[in-house]
Coordinates of C-alpha atoms in Angstrom, one line a residue:
Chain A
M21 CA 7.0 45.9 11.6
Q22 CA 10.5 44.5 11.1
Q23 CA 11.5 45.8 14.5
V24 CA 8.0 44.4 16.0
F25 CA 8.6 40.8 14.5
T26 CA 12.1 39.9 14.3
K27 CA 13.7 36.8 12.7
S28 CA 14.4 35.1 16.0
M29 CA 10.9 35.3 17.0
A30 CA 9.9 33.6 13.8
R31 CA 12.6 31.0 14.5
N32 CA 11.3 30.4 18.1
I33 CA 7.7 30.1 16.7
F34 CA 9.0 27.5 14.3
L35 CA 10.9 25.5 16.9
G36 CA 8.4 25.7 19.7
G37 CA 5.4 25.0 17.5
A38 CA 7.2 22.2 15.8
A39 CA 7.9 20.7 19.3
F40 CA 4.5 21.3 20.7
F41 CA 2.9 19.4 18.2
L42 CA 5.4 16.8 17.9
I43 CA 4.7 16.0 21.5
I44 CA 0.9 15.9 20.9
Y45 CA 1.6 13.5 17.9
L46 CA 3.6 11.2 20.1
V47 CA 1.0 11.0 23.0
L48 CA -1.8 10.5 20.4
T49 CA 0.3 7.6 18.7
Y50 CA 1.0 6.0 22.0
D51 CA -2.8 6.0 22.4
S52 CA -3.4 4.8 18.9
W53 CA -1.0 1.7 19.7
Q54 CA -3.2 0.8 22.6
Q55 CA -6.2 0.9 20.6
I56 CA -4.9 -0.6 17.1
P57 CA -4.7 -4.2 18.3
K58 CA -8.4 -4.0 19.6
R59 CA -9.4 -2.5 16.1
D60 CA -7.8 -5.3 14.0
H61 CA -8.0 -8.0 16.3
A62 CA -4.3 -8.5 16.8
D63 CA -5.0 -11.7 18.9
Q64 CA -6.5 -13.4 15.8
M65 CA -3.1 -12.9 14.0
T66 CA -2.2 -16.7 13.6
P67 CA 0.9 -17.8 12.2
A68 CA -1.0 -18.6 8.8
V69 CA -2.0 -14.8 8.8
I70 CA 1.5 -13.6 9.3
A71 CA 2.8 -16.2 6.7
G72 CA 0.2 -14.9 4.3
K73 CA 1.1 -11.2 5.0
Y74 CA 4.7 -11.9 4.2
L75 CA 3.6 -13.5 0.7
V76 CA 1.3 -10.6 0.0
D77 CA 4.5 -8.0 0.8
T78 CA 7.1 -10.2 -1.0
H79 CA 5.0 -10.5 -4.3
D80 CA 4.4 -6.7 -4.1
C81 CA 0.4 -7.2 -4.3
I82 CA 0.1 -3.5 -3.5
G83 CA 2.1 -2.7 -6.8
C84 CA -1.3 -3.3 -8.5
H85 CA -4.0 -3.4 -5.6
T86 CA -5.1 -1.3 -2.7
I87 CA -5.2 -2.7 1.1
N88 CA -7.7 -0.6 2.7
G89 CA -7.1 2.2 -0.1
E90 CA -3.5 2.1 0.1
G91 CA -1.2 1.0 -2.7
S92 CA -1.8 1.2 -6.5
Y93 CA -5.2 1.7 -8.4
Y94 CA -4.8 -0.5 -11.1
A95 CA -6.5 -3.6 -9.5
P96 CA -9.3 -4.1 -6.9
E97 CA -9.2 -3.4 -3.2
L98 CA -8.0 -6.4 -1.1
G99 CA -9.0 -5.1 2.4
N100 CA -12.5 -6.4 1.9
V101 CA -11.9 -9.1 -0.9
Y102 CA -12.4 -12.1 1.4
K103 CA -15.9 -10.5 2.2
R104 CA -16.6 -9.8 -1.8
R105 CA -15.4 -13.0 -3.0
G106 CA -14.8 -15.7 -0.5
G107 CA -11.9 -18.0 0.2
A108 CA -12.5 -20.5 -2.5
F109 CA -12.9 -18.0 -5.1
I110 CA -9.6 -16.2 -4.3
E111 CA -7.7 -19.2 -4.5
A112 CA -9.3 -20.4 -7.9
W113 CA -8.7 -16.9 -9.1
I114 CA -5.1 -16.7 -8.3
R115 CA -4.4 -20.1 -9.7
A116 CA -6.0 -19.3 -13.0
Q117 CA -3.9 -16.1 -13.7
P118 CA -3.0 -14.7 -16.1
T119 CA -6.3 -14.7 -17.9
G120 CA -4.8 -13.9 -21.0
V121 CA -8.0 -12.0 -22.2
A122 CA -6.8 -9.4 -24.9
G123 CA -6.2 -6.1 -23.6
R124 CA -7.4 -6.9 -20.1
R125 CA -5.2 -6.2 -17.1
Q126 CA -3.2 -9.3 -16.4
M127 CA -2.0 -10.7 -12.9
P128 CA 1.2 -12.8 -13.0
Q129 CA 1.2 -16.5 -12.1
F130 CA 2.9 -16.9 -8.9
N131 CA 3.0 -20.6 -8.7
F132 CA 1.8 -20.5 -5.0
T133 CA 1.5 -23.9 -3.3
Q134 CA -2.0 -25.0 -1.6
S135 CA -0.7 -24.2 1.8
Q136 CA 0.5 -20.8 0.5
L137 CA -2.7 -20.1 -0.8
D138 CA -4.4 -20.9 2.4
D139 CA -2.2 -18.5 4.5
I140 CA -3.0 -15.8 1.8
V141 CA -6.7 -16.3 2.4
A142 CA -6.2 -16.4 5.9
Y143 CA -4.4 -13.0 5.9
L144 CA -7.1 -11.5 3.4
K145 CA -9.8 -12.9 5.9
W146 CA -8.0 -11.2 8.8
L147 CA -7.8 -7.9 6.9
S148 CA -11.5 -8.1 6.3
N149 CA -12.3 -7.7 9.9
I150 CA -10.3 -4.6 10.6
D151 CA -12.4 -1.7 12.2
T152 CA -11.9 0.8 9.4
N153 CA -14.5 3.3 10.4
N154 CA -16.8 1.8 7.9
W155 CA -14.7 1.9 4.8
P156 CA -15.1 1.2 2.0
P157 CA -18.6 2.4 1.7
N158 CA -19.5 -0.8 0.1
I159 CA -18.7 -4.2 -0.8
Q160 CA -17.0 -3.1 -4.1
G161 CA -14.3 -1.5 -2.4
Chain B
M20 CA 30.0 30.0 -8.2
K21 CA 32.1 31.1 -5.4
Y22 CA 34.0 28.1 -4.5
S23 CA 35.4 25.3 -6.6
S24 CA 34.2 22.5 -4.4
Q25 CA 30.6 23.2 -5.3
K26 CA 31.4 21.6 -8.7
V27 CA 30.5 18.5 -7.2
A28 CA 27.0 19.5 -7.5
M29 CA 27.2 19.0 -11.3
P30 CA 27.3 15.2 -11.6
Y31 CA 24.3 15.1 -9.0
F32 CA 22.3 17.3 -11.4
I33 CA 22.9 15.6 -14.5
A34 CA 22.3 12.2 -13.1
A35 CA 18.9 13.7 -11.6
L36 CA 18.0 14.8 -15.0
A37 CA 18.8 11.3 -16.7
L38 CA 16.9 9.6 -13.9
F39 CA 14.1 12.0 -14.3
F40 CA 13.9 11.1 -18.2
G41 CA 13.9 7.3 -17.0
Q42 CA 10.9 8.1 -14.6
I43 CA 9.0 9.6 -17.3
V44 CA 9.4 6.7 -19.8
F45 CA 8.1 4.3 -17.1
G46 CA 5.4 6.6 -16.5
L47 CA 4.4 6.3 -20.2
I48 CA 4.5 2.5 -20.1
A49 CA 2.4 2.5 -17.1
G50 CA -0.3 4.7 -18.4
L51 CA -0.3 2.3 -21.5
Q52 CA -0.5 -0.5 -19.4
Y53 CA -3.9 1.2 -17.9
L54 CA -5.2 1.0 -21.5
D55 CA -3.8 -2.4 -22.7
G56 CA -3.3 -4.7 -19.8
T57 CA -1.4 -7.1 -21.9
F58 CA 1.4 -4.5 -23.1
L59 CA 4.7 -5.8 -22.1
F60 CA 3.1 -8.6 -20.1
P61 CA 4.5 -10.9 -18.5
D62 CA 8.0 -9.3 -19.1
L63 CA 7.2 -6.0 -17.3
P64 CA 4.3 -6.5 -15.3
F65 CA 2.5 -3.3 -14.1
N66 CA 3.7 -3.6 -10.6
V67 CA 7.3 -3.4 -11.7
T68 CA 6.6 -0.6 -14.1
R69 CA 5.1 1.4 -11.4
M70 CA 8.0 0.7 -8.8
S71 CA 10.4 1.8 -11.5
H72 CA 8.3 4.9 -11.9
T73 CA 8.0 5.8 -8.3
N74 CA 11.4 4.9 -7.1
L75 CA 13.2 6.6 -10.0
L76 CA 11.3 9.8 -8.9
I77 CA 12.5 9.5 -5.4
V78 CA 15.9 8.8 -6.5
W79 CA 16.1 11.7 -8.9
L80 CA 14.8 14.1 -6.3
L81 CA 17.2 12.8 -3.7
M82 CA 20.0 13.4 -6.4
A83 CA 18.8 16.9 -6.9
F84 CA 18.5 17.8 -3.3
M85 CA 22.0 16.4 -2.6
G86 CA 23.3 18.3 -5.8
A87 CA 21.6 21.5 -4.3
A88 CA 23.1 20.8 -0.7
Y89 CA 26.6 20.6 -2.2
Y90 CA 26.3 23.5 -4.2
I91 CA 24.5 25.7 -1.5
V92 CA 26.2 24.9 1.8
P93 CA 29.6 26.0 0.8
E94 CA 28.2 29.1 -0.7
E95 CA 26.2 29.9 2.5
A96 CA 29.1 28.9 4.8
Q97 CA 31.6 30.8 2.8
T98 CA 34.1 28.1 2.7
E99 CA 35.0 25.1 0.4
L100 CA 33.1 22.0 1.1
Y101 CA 34.6 19.7 3.8
S102 CA 35.4 16.9 1.6
P103 CA 34.6 17.3 -2.3
K104 CA 36.2 13.8 -2.9
L105 CA 33.9 12.1 -0.3
A106 CA 30.9 13.9 -2.3
L107 CA 32.1 12.4 -5.5
V108 CA 32.6 8.9 -4.2
T109 CA 29.1 9.0 -2.5
F110 CA 27.6 10.2 -6.0
W111 CA 29.1 7.1 -7.6
V112 CA 28.0 4.7 -4.9
F113 CA 24.4 6.2 -5.0
L114 CA 24.2 6.0 -8.9
A115 CA 25.5 2.4 -8.8
A116 CA 23.1 1.5 -6.0
A117 CA 20.0 2.8 -7.9
A118 CA 21.1 1.2 -11.3
L119 CA 21.5 -2.2 -9.6
T120 CA 18.2 -1.8 -7.8
L121 CA 16.5 -0.8 -10.9
A122 CA 18.1 -3.9 -12.7
G123 CA 17.1 -6.1 -9.8
Y124 CA 13.4 -4.7 -10.4
L125 CA 13.4 -5.4 -14.2
F126 CA 15.2 -8.7 -14.5
V127 CA 14.3 -10.5 -11.1
P128 CA 10.8 -11.4 -10.0
Y129 CA 10.1 -9.5 -6.8
S130 CA 9.7 -12.5 -4.5
Q131 CA 13.2 -13.8 -5.7
L132 CA 14.7 -10.5 -5.3
A133 CA 13.5 -10.5 -1.7
A134 CA 14.7 -13.9 -1.1
M135 CA 18.2 -13.1 -2.8
T136 CA 18.4 -9.9 -0.5
G137 CA 17.9 -11.3 2.8
D138 CA 14.5 -9.7 3.4
A139 CA 13.5 -12.9 5.4
I140 CA 15.9 -11.5 8.0
L141 CA 14.6 -8.1 8.3
P142 CA 11.6 -7.7 6.3
T143 CA 11.2 -4.3 4.7
M144 CA 10.0 -4.9 1.2
G145 CA 6.6 -4.7 -0.5
R146 CA 5.5 -1.2 0.5
G147 CA 4.6 1.6 -1.9
Y148 CA 8.1 3.9 -2.4
L149 CA 9.8 1.4 0.0
E150 CA 10.2 -1.6 -2.5
Q151 CA 14.0 -1.4 -2.3
P152 CA 15.8 -4.5 -1.1
L153 CA 17.6 -4.5 2.1
P154 CA 21.0 -3.6 0.8
T155 CA 19.7 -0.7 -1.1
K156 CA 18.0 0.7 2.0
I157 CA 21.2 0.4 4.0
G158 CA 23.0 2.0 1.0
I159 CA 20.5 4.9 1.1
V160 CA 21.3 5.4 4.9
L161 CA 25.2 5.3 4.3
V162 CA 24.8 7.6 1.5
A163 CA 22.6 10.1 3.7
L164 CA 25.3 9.8 6.4
S165 CA 28.0 10.7 4.1
L166 CA 26.0 13.6 2.9
L167 CA 25.3 14.9 6.5
F168 CA 28.8 14.3 7.7
N169 CA 30.2 16.4 4.7
V170 CA 27.7 19.2 5.0
T171 CA 27.6 19.5 8.7
M172 CA 31.4 19.6 8.8
T173 CA 31.4 22.4 6.1
L174 CA 28.8 24.3 8.3
I175 CA 30.7 23.9 11.6
K176 CA 33.9 25.5 10.0
G177 CA 32.1 28.2 8.1
R178 CA 29.3 30.9 8.5
K179 CA 26.1 29.7 10.0
T180 CA 23.3 31.3 8.1
S181 CA 19.7 30.6 9.1
L182 CA 19.0 29.3 5.5
N183 CA 21.9 26.9 5.9
L184 CA 20.8 25.7 9.3
I185 CA 17.2 25.1 7.9
L186 CA 18.9 23.1 4.8
I187 CA 21.1 21.0 6.8
G188 CA 18.7 20.5 9.7
S189 CA 15.9 19.4 7.0
L190 CA 18.6 17.2 5.5
W191 CA 18.9 15.5 8.9
G192 CA 15.2 15.0 9.2
L193 CA 15.2 13.3 5.9
A194 CA 17.5 10.8 6.8
L195 CA 16.1 10.3 10.2
L196 CA 12.5 10.0 8.6
F197 CA 13.8 7.2 6.5
L198 CA 14.8 5.0 9.5
P199 CA 11.4 3.8 9.9
A200 CA 11.6 2.0 6.6
F201 CA 13.2 -0.9 8.7
Y202 CA 10.2 -1.0 10.8
F203 CA 7.8 -3.3 9.1
P204 CA 5.6 -5.0 12.0
D205 CA 3.2 -8.0 11.2
D206 CA 0.2 -5.9 12.3
T207 CA -0.7 -4.3 9.0
V208 CA -2.4 -1.3 10.7
K209 CA 0.6 -0.4 12.7
A210 CA 2.7 -1.1 9.6
S211 CA 0.6 1.3 7.6
Y212 CA 0.5 3.9 10.4
G213 CA 4.2 3.7 10.6
W214 CA 4.7 3.9 6.7
W215 CA 3.1 7.5 6.7
W216 CA 6.0 8.7 9.0
I217 CA 8.3 8.2 6.2
V218 CA 5.9 9.2 3.4
H219 CA 3.9 12.1 5.0
G220 CA 6.9 13.1 7.0
W221 CA 8.9 13.5 3.9
V222 CA 6.6 15.1 1.6
E223 CA 4.1 16.8 3.8
G224 CA 6.8 17.9 6.3
D225 CA 10.5 18.0 6.0
W226 CA 10.7 18.1 2.3
E227 CA 8.7 21.4 2.4
L228 CA 11.6 22.6 4.6
I229 CA 13.9 21.7 1.9
L230 CA 11.8 23.2 -0.7
G231 CA 11.7 26.4 1.4
A232 CA 15.5 26.5 1.7
L233 CA 16.2 26.1 -1.8
L234 CA 13.7 28.5 -2.9
G235 CA 15.0 31.0 -0.5
F236 CA 18.4 30.6 -1.6
I237 CA 17.6 31.2 -5.2
L238 CA 15.6 34.3 -4.4
I239 CA 18.2 35.7 -2.4
K240 CA 20.7 35.3 -5.1
M241 CA 18.3 36.3 -8.0
T242 CA 16.6 39.2 -6.4
G243 CA 19.4 40.5 -4.2
V244 CA 16.8 40.9 -1.3
D245 CA 18.1 41.1 2.1
R246 CA 18.7 37.8 3.5
E247 CA 17.2 38.9 6.9
I248 CA 13.8 39.4 5.2
V249 CA 14.0 36.0 3.2
E250 CA 15.0 34.0 6.3
K251 CA 12.3 35.6 8.3
W252 CA 9.6 34.5 5.7
L253 CA 11.2 31.0 5.7
Y254 CA 10.9 30.4 9.5
I255 CA 7.4 31.5 9.2
I256 CA 6.7 29.3 6.3
I257 CA 8.0 26.1 7.9
A258 CA 6.6 27.0 11.0
M259 CA 3.1 26.8 9.5
T260 CA 4.2 23.6 7.8
L261 CA 5.1 21.7 10.8
M262 CA 2.3 23.1 13.0
T263 CA -0.5 21.9 10.5
G264 CA 1.6 18.9 8.9
I265 CA 2.3 16.9 12.2
I266 CA -1.1 16.5 13.2
G267 CA -2.2 16.9 9.5
I268 CA -0.7 13.2 9.1
G269 CA -4.2 12.2 10.7
H270 CA -5.6 12.5 7.1
H271 CA -4.0 9.3 6.2
Y272 CA -5.4 7.5 9.3
Y273 CA -9.2 7.6 8.8
Y274 CA -9.7 4.5 7.1
I275 CA -6.9 2.2 7.7
G276 CA -7.7 0.9 11.1
A277 CA -6.6 3.6 13.3
P278 CA -8.9 5.4 16.1
A279 CA -11.9 7.4 15.1
Y280 CA -10.5 10.6 16.5
W281 CA -8.0 10.9 13.6
I282 CA -11.0 11.8 11.6
W283 CA -11.5 15.0 13.3
L284 CA -8.0 15.9 14.1
G285 CA -6.8 15.0 10.5
S286 CA -9.5 16.9 9.0
I287 CA -9.0 20.0 10.8
F288 CA -5.1 20.3 10.7
S289 CA -4.7 19.0 7.2
A290 CA -7.3 21.5 5.9
L291 CA -4.8 24.0 7.2
E292 CA -1.8 22.3 5.3
P293 CA -2.4 24.6 2.3
I294 CA -1.4 27.9 4.2
P295 CA 2.4 27.3 4.1
F296 CA 1.9 26.8 0.4
L297 CA 0.0 30.1 -0.2
L298 CA 2.7 31.8 2.0
L299 CA 5.3 30.5 -0.3
V300 CA 3.5 32.1 -3.1
A301 CA 3.2 35.5 -1.4
F302 CA 7.0 35.2 -0.4
A303 CA 8.2 34.6 -3.8
F304 CA 6.2 37.1 -5.5
K305 CA 7.0 39.7 -2.5
M306 CA 10.7 39.0 -3.1
L307 CA 10.1 39.5 -7.1
L308 CA 8.6 43.0 -6.4
Q309 CA 11.3 44.0 -3.9
R310 CA 14.1 42.9 -6.2
R311 CA 17.2 44.9 -6.4
R312 CA 18.6 43.6 -9.5
E313 CA 17.5 42.0 -12.8
H314 CA 19.1 38.9 -13.2
P315 CA 19.8 37.8 -16.6
N316 CA 18.8 33.9 -15.8
K317 CA 15.2 34.5 -16.8
A318 CA 14.4 30.7 -17.1
A319 CA 15.6 30.1 -13.5
M320 CA 13.3 33.0 -12.4
L321 CA 10.3 31.3 -14.1
W322 CA 10.9 28.1 -12.4
A323 CA 11.5 29.7 -9.1
L324 CA 8.0 31.7 -9.2
A325 CA 6.1 28.8 -10.7
T326 CA 7.1 26.2 -8.1
P327 CA 5.1 27.7 -5.4
I328 CA 2.2 28.4 -7.7
V329 CA 2.2 24.7 -9.1
A330 CA 2.9 23.3 -5.5
F331 CA 0.1 25.1 -4.1
L332 CA -2.3 23.8 -6.9
G333 CA -1.0 20.3 -6.5
A334 CA -0.2 20.1 -2.7
G335 CA -2.5 22.6 -1.4
L336 CA -5.6 22.8 -3.7
W337 CA -5.7 19.1 -4.9
G338 CA -4.9 17.9 -1.4
F339 CA -7.6 19.9 0.2
M340 CA -10.3 18.6 -2.2
I341 CA -9.6 15.0 -1.0
T342 CA -8.6 15.7 2.7
L343 CA -11.8 16.2 4.5
A344 CA -12.9 12.8 6.0
P345 CA -16.5 12.8 4.3
V346 CA -15.1 13.4 0.8
Q347 CA -12.2 11.1 1.3
Y348 CA -14.6 8.3 2.4
Y349 CA -15.3 8.3 -1.4
T350 CA -12.1 9.4 -2.9
H351 CA -9.7 7.4 -0.9
G352 CA -7.9 4.8 -2.9
T353 CA -8.9 6.1 -6.2
N354 CA -7.2 8.2 -9.1
F355 CA -8.3 11.4 -7.4
T356 CA -5.3 10.8 -4.9
A357 CA -3.0 9.8 -8.0
A358 CA -4.0 13.1 -9.4
H359 CA -3.2 15.2 -6.2
G360 CA 0.3 12.8 -5.9
H361 CA 1.2 13.9 -9.6
L362 CA 0.7 17.6 -9.3
A363 CA 2.0 17.9 -5.8
F364 CA 5.2 15.9 -6.4
F365 CA 5.6 17.7 -9.7
G366 CA 4.9 21.2 -8.6
A367 CA 6.8 21.1 -5.2
Y368 CA 9.6 18.8 -5.7
A369 CA 10.3 18.3 -9.3
M370 CA 9.9 21.9 -10.0
V371 CA 12.2 23.1 -7.2
S372 CA 14.8 20.8 -8.3
L373 CA 14.5 22.0 -11.8
S374 CA 14.8 25.5 -10.3
I375 CA 18.0 25.0 -8.7
I376 CA 19.4 23.2 -11.7
S377 CA 18.3 26.0 -13.7
Y378 CA 19.9 28.5 -11.5
A379 CA 23.1 26.6 -10.8
M380 CA 24.0 24.7 -13.8
P381 CA 24.8 27.8 -16.1
L382 CA 27.1 28.9 -13.0
L383 CA 28.5 25.5 -12.9
R384 CA 29.3 25.6 -16.7
G385 CA 31.0 28.9 -16.0
R386 CA 28.5 31.4 -17.1
E387 CA 26.2 33.6 -15.3
A388 CA 23.2 32.7 -17.4
N389 CA 22.8 30.8 -20.7
S390 CA 22.2 32.5 -24.0
P391 CA 18.7 33.8 -24.6
S392 CA 18.0 31.1 -27.2
A393 CA 18.8 28.5 -24.8
Q394 CA 16.6 30.0 -22.4
R395 CA 14.0 30.3 -24.6
W396 CA 14.2 26.5 -25.2
E397 CA 14.3 25.8 -21.5
M398 CA 11.1 28.0 -21.1
T399 CA 9.3 26.3 -23.8
G400 CA 10.0 23.3 -22.2
F401 CA 8.9 24.5 -18.9
W402 CA 5.4 25.6 -20.2
I403 CA 5.1 22.1 -22.2
M404 CA 5.5 20.2 -19.1
V405 CA 3.6 22.5 -16.7
F406 CA 0.7 22.4 -19.0
S407 CA 0.9 18.6 -19.7
M408 CA 1.0 17.9 -16.1
I409 CA -1.9 19.9 -15.4
V410 CA -3.9 18.0 -18.2
I411 CA -2.6 14.6 -16.6
T412 CA -4.0 15.8 -13.2
L413 CA -7.4 16.7 -14.6
A414 CA -7.6 13.4 -16.4
L415 CA -6.7 11.5 -13.3
T416 CA -9.4 13.6 -11.2
G417 CA -12.0 12.7 -13.9
A418 CA -11.2 9.1 -13.4
G419 CA -11.2 9.4 -9.6
I420 CA -14.8 11.0 -9.6
V421 CA -16.2 8.5 -11.9
T422 CA -15.0 5.9 -9.3
A423 CA -16.4 7.8 -6.4
F424 CA -19.9 8.0 -8.1
L425 CA -20.2 4.6 -9.8
Q426 CA -18.2 2.3 -7.5
R427 CA -18.4 3.9 -4.0
S428 CA -21.9 5.1 -4.0
G429 CA -25.4 4.4 -5.3
D430 CA -27.8 1.6 -4.7
N431 CA -26.2 -0.6 -7.5
P432 CA -22.3 0.1 -7.1
L433 CA -20.4 -1.4 -10.1
G434 CA -17.4 -3.6 -9.9
F435 CA -13.7 -2.3 -10.0
M436 CA -13.0 -3.5 -13.4
Q437 CA -16.3 -2.6 -14.9
V438 CA -15.8 1.0 -13.6
Q439 CA -12.1 1.1 -15.0
D440 CA -13.6 0.4 -18.3
K441 CA -15.9 3.5 -18.3
E442 CA -12.8 5.5 -17.5
R443 CA -10.9 4.7 -20.5
V444 CA -11.4 8.1 -22.0
F445 CA -9.7 9.6 -19.2
F446 CA -6.8 7.2 -19.3
W447 CA -6.2 8.1 -22.9
I448 CA -6.1 11.7 -22.2
R449 CA -3.7 11.0 -19.4
E450 CA -1.4 9.1 -21.7
F451 CA -1.7 11.7 -24.5
A452 CA -0.7 14.4 -21.9
G453 CA 2.2 12.1 -20.8
L454 CA 3.3 12.2 -24.4
G455 CA 3.1 15.9 -24.2
F456 CA 5.1 16.0 -20.8
F457 CA 7.7 13.7 -22.5
S458 CA 8.0 16.1 -25.6
G459 CA 8.4 19.1 -23.0
L460 CA 11.0 17.2 -21.2
L461 CA 12.9 16.6 -24.5
V462 CA 12.7 20.4 -25.5
Y463 CA 13.9 21.1 -21.8
L464 CA 16.8 18.8 -21.8
G465 CA 17.8 20.1 -25.6
S466 CA 18.3 23.5 -24.1
F467 CA 21.4 22.2 -22.3
F468 CA 23.0 21.7 -25.7
I469 CA 22.5 25.1 -26.8
S470 CA 25.8 26.7 -26.7
G471 CA 26.7 30.2 -25.9
E472 CA 26.1 32.4 -22.7
Y473 CA 24.3 35.4 -21.9
D474 CA 26.0 38.3 -23.7
Y475 CA 25.0 41.6 -21.9
A476 CA 26.5 43.9 -24.6
S477 CA 24.5 42.4 -27.4
E478 CA 21.3 42.2 -25.4
A479 CA 21.7 45.6 -24.3
K480 CA 22.4 46.7 -28.2
Q481 CA 19.3 44.8 -29.1
A482 CA 17.1 46.3 -26.7
L483 CA 18.2 49.8 -27.6
S484 CA 17.5 49.2 -31.3
A485 CA 14.2 47.8 -30.7

C-alpha cells in the first residue's frame, strides 16, 4: 500500500485539488459579483444609504444585532426591521434608549442628529429589499 | 528542545495563556449580560464585552500559533531560527498592540475610536472579529510579515520537511487571507461575501492546515512514528479540507443576498467538511497505536488525542447539523450557530494550541515532562474545561432550537425578546457551565506552578512496587 500510494501523490492531490476548487470558486465569485448588485438593488444605494451604513458600522450595531443573520444574537434582526417596525418607530426607538427597564437588555444612547437618523433608516430600508432567498422565514426575523 | 532559539516561543505561550484567561473573563461577563441586561451598563455595553471576548480569542490563538511556529520551524529545519531577536521584538509589538486595542475598546466609545484612528480614510471597522481600528490591522500585517520573514528565512537555510512546508505555507495563507480586512465596500452584500474570505478562509480552511501541522509535529515527537507516514496523512487531510471547504464557503451565502446556486453548492460541499476532521481522528489514533515509544508527557498526549475528537464534534458534527440550507433557514443567526462556534473554536484551535503548549512548555523549561502531580492537575483542568464547554454547547443549542421553533416557525411567531425570555434557563446553564470552565482553567493554569520534573527512576520504582 505504501508503495502504491506515495507521499508525493498525496501532495499532488492536495495542490491540484486546492487549485482546481480555487479556480471554480473564483469563477463563481465573478458571476456572483455580476448578480449581487441586481439582487440588492445597488442602484438604490443613495448617499443617505451609504452614510447610514457607515453609522451602523462605526457604532458596531452588529455587536448586538444581526444583519441578515450575521452579527450577534443579543438583539433583534436588522435586515428586515424596516418592514417589521417602520421608519418612524425605529427613529423613536433609537432616541428613547436606554430604556433603563430593570434587567432588560440595554441599548446605549448614541445622540444621533435627525439627519443621521434619517440616514440610518434609509440604510435599513435599503437592507430590507435585498433578495435573501426569502430569509428570514417570517417578519419576526 | 534542540535549538536555543526555540526559547522565543516561551513568551508567546505565556502571553497566549494570559490572554486566554482574559477571554474567559469577558465571556463570563457577556453570559451574565444575557441574563441581566443592565449588568455593567453603560460602562461596558454588551457589544464591547463581546468584541473583547472574540478579539482576545483571536489574539491568543495567533500568539499560540506564532509561538508554535517559532518552536517547530527551527526543530524541523534543523537549524537555529533566522533571528530570535526579531521574534522577541515582534512579540512585544504584538502584545502592546493587543493591549492598546483592548484599552481602546474598553475606554473609548466605538464611534469615537473609529474617528480617532482614521476609519473615515479607509473604513474597516464594525465587522465581527474585525472590529480593530485601522492602526491595529496594519500592525497585525506587520507582525505577520515579521513572522513570515523569520520562519521563511529559517526554512531556506535549513532542512525542508513536508511538515515545515505545510506549516509555513499555511502561515502565509493566514496572512494573505487577512488582507480582505481592508476591503469593506459600501454594498453590504459584497462586504459580507468578502468578510467570509477571512473568517471562513481562516477557520474552515487555512487554520485547519495549521492544526494538522501542529498535531503532526506533536505526534511525530511523542509517538516516534516515521515522519513519511505522518506527512502522507497530513497531505490527505489538508487536501480534503480544501477540496470540501473552498466551495463549502457557500453555506455562508444562502441568505445574505448572494445568488441562489450557493444553496446547492454550499449544502453539498459543506456537508463533506466533517471528512477531514474524521480523518484527523483516525490519523491521531493510528499514530497512537503504531507508537514506538511511551512519552512521559501523558498530559500532552491527552490534549493531542482529544483535539481531533472535540474538533470533530464542534466543527464537524455541530457544523453539519446547521449546514444544510433547509435547516439553516431556521437556525441561521441563532445561538445554534454560537454553540457550533464555541465547540469548534475550542475543540480545534484552542485545544491544538493547548496541545502544543502542553508538549513544548516542559521542554522550554528544561525538562522532558512535568512531574506526575503537575500532569494530574493539568489533566484535571483538561477534563473540567472540555466537559464545561460541551455543556455550554448543549445549552446554546437548546436556546437556538427554541428560537427556531418559536420565532422562526409556526402561525404566530413570537418576537425576538419574548423568545429570549423563554430561553433564560439555557442562558443560566451556559453561565454556570462558563463558571465551570473558568474553574477548570484555574486548575489548568495552576499546574504550571507545581514544580518538579518527571523522574523516570522513581516512577519505575513505584510501578514495580505496585
